[in-house]
CSV table of C-alpha atoms and ligand atoms in Angstrom, one decimal:
chain,number,residue,atom,x,y,z
P,185,MET,CA,0.0,0.0,0.0
P,186,GLU,CA,2.8,2.4,0.9
P,187,LEU,CA,4.6,1.6,-2.3
P,188,LEU,CA,1.5,2.2,-4.4
P,189,LYS,CA,0.9,5.5,-2.7
P,190,ALA,CA,4.5,6.6,-3.2
P,191,ALA,CA,4.3,5.7,-6.8
P,192,GLY,CA,1.3,8.0,-7.3
P,193,TYR,CA,-1.5,5.4,-7.6
P,194,PRO,CA,-4.9,6.6,-6.4
P,195,VAL,CA,-4.9,4.5,-3.1
P,196,LEU,CA,-6.7,6.4,-0.4
P,197,ALA,CA,-5.7,4.1,2.5
P,198,THR,CA,-7.9,6.0,4.8
P,199,CYS,CA,-7.4,3.7,7.8
P,200,GLY,CA,-3.6,4.0,7.6
P,201,GLY,CA,-3.0,0.4,6.9
P,202,ILE,CA,-4.8,-1.5,9.6
P,203,ALA,CA,-7.3,-3.4,7.4
P,204,LEU,CA,-10.4,-1.3,8.3
P,205,CYS,CA,-11.2,0.6,5.1
P,206,ALA,CA,-10.5,-1.6,2.1
P,207,THR,CA,-9.6,1.4,0.1
P,208,CYS,CA,-6.3,-0.3,-0.7
P,209,ALA,CA,-7.9,-3.4,-2.2
P,210,ILE,CA,-6.1,-4.9,-5.2
P,211,GLU,CA,-6.8,-7.9,-7.4
P,212,ILE,CA,-3.8,-10.2,-7.9
P,213,LEU,CA,-3.8,-11.0,-11.6
P,214,SER,CA,-0.7,-13.2,-11.6
P,215,GLY,CA,2.2,-14.1,-9.4
P,216,GLY,CA,0.4,-14.2,-6.1
P,217,GLN,CA,1.0,-17.9,-5.3
P,218,TYR,CA,3.8,-17.1,-2.8
P,219,LEU,CA,1.9,-14.5,-0.8
P,220,ALA,CA,1.0,-15.4,2.8
P,221,PRO,CA,-2.6,-16.2,3.2
P,222,ALA,CA,-5.0,-13.5,4.3
P,223,ILE,CA,-5.8,-13.3,8.0
P,224,ASP,CA,-9.4,-13.3,9.2
P,225,GLN,CA,-9.6,-9.4,9.6
P,226,GLU,CA,-8.4,-9.0,6.0
P,227,LEU,CA,-10.9,-11.6,4.7
P,228,ASP,CA,-13.8,-9.9,6.6
P,229,MET,CA,-13.0,-6.6,4.9
P,230,LEU,CA,-12.7,-8.2,1.5
P,231,ASP,CA,-16.1,-9.8,2.0
P,232,MET,CA,-17.6,-6.3,2.3
P,233,LEU,CA,-16.4,-5.3,-1.2
P,234,PRO,CA,-19.0,-5.3,-4.0
P,235,GLU,CA,-16.5,-6.9,-6.3
P,236,SER,CA,-15.1,-9.4,-3.8
P,237,ILE,CA,-13.4,-12.3,-5.5
P,238,ASP,CA,-10.9,-14.8,-4.4
P,239,ALA,CA,-8.0,-13.0,-6.0
P,240,MET,CA,-8.6,-9.8,-4.0
P,241,ARG,CA,-6.2,-8.7,-1.2
P,242,LEU,CA,-5.7,-5.6,0.9
P,243,ALA,CA,-2.4,-4.1,-0.2
P,244,CYS,CA,-1.7,-2.8,3.3
P,245,GLN,CA,-1.6,-6.4,4.6
P,246,LEU,CA,1.0,-7.5,2.1
P,247,ARG,CA,4.7,-7.4,3.0
P,248,LEU,CA,7.1,-6.6,0.2
P,249,GLY,CA,9.5,-9.4,-0.6
P,250,PRO,CA,11.3,-11.1,-3.5
P,251,GLU,CA,8.3,-13.3,-4.0
P,252,MET,CA,6.4,-10.3,-5.3
P,253,ASP,CA,8.8,-9.7,-8.1
P,254,GLY,CA,6.8,-9.8,-11.4
P,255,MET,CA,3.4,-9.9,-9.7
P,256,VAL,CA,0.7,-8.2,-11.7
P,257,ILE,CA,-2.1,-6.4,-9.8
P,258,ARG,CA,-5.1,-4.3,-10.6
P,259,LEU,CA,-6.4,-1.6,-8.2
P,260,ALA,CA,-9.9,-2.3,-7.2
P,261,GLY,CA,-12.3,-0.1,-9.1
P,262,GLN,CA,-9.7,0.8,-11.7
P,263,ASP,CA,-9.4,-0.3,-15.3
P,264,HIS,CA,-5.6,-0.2,-15.5
P,265,GLU,CA,-3.0,-2.6,-14.2
N,433,LIG,S1,-5.4,0.9,4.0
N,433,LIG,FE1,-7.3,0.6,5.0
N,433,LIG,S2,-7.6,-1.5,4.6
N,433,LIG,FE2,-5.7,-1.2,3.7
């Protein structure tokens, strides 16, 4: 989430990264197989999204690591990747 914001993407992140707003929701289009599974609080927030699908994650709950290299995402509610 911080990386997306720093890069200028329109991520509101109104809760500051504590999984309470879902304004950082992203869809993992490819390369997400090495991410840690979502915890219950993240899953609860994702369930509240109108476009909730299995590939959605909260960007604020993802830790950057080499496993994310090459991962392709789409911001929730956005048409571009
Ligand atoms: S910044 Fe609020 S849920 Fe991620």
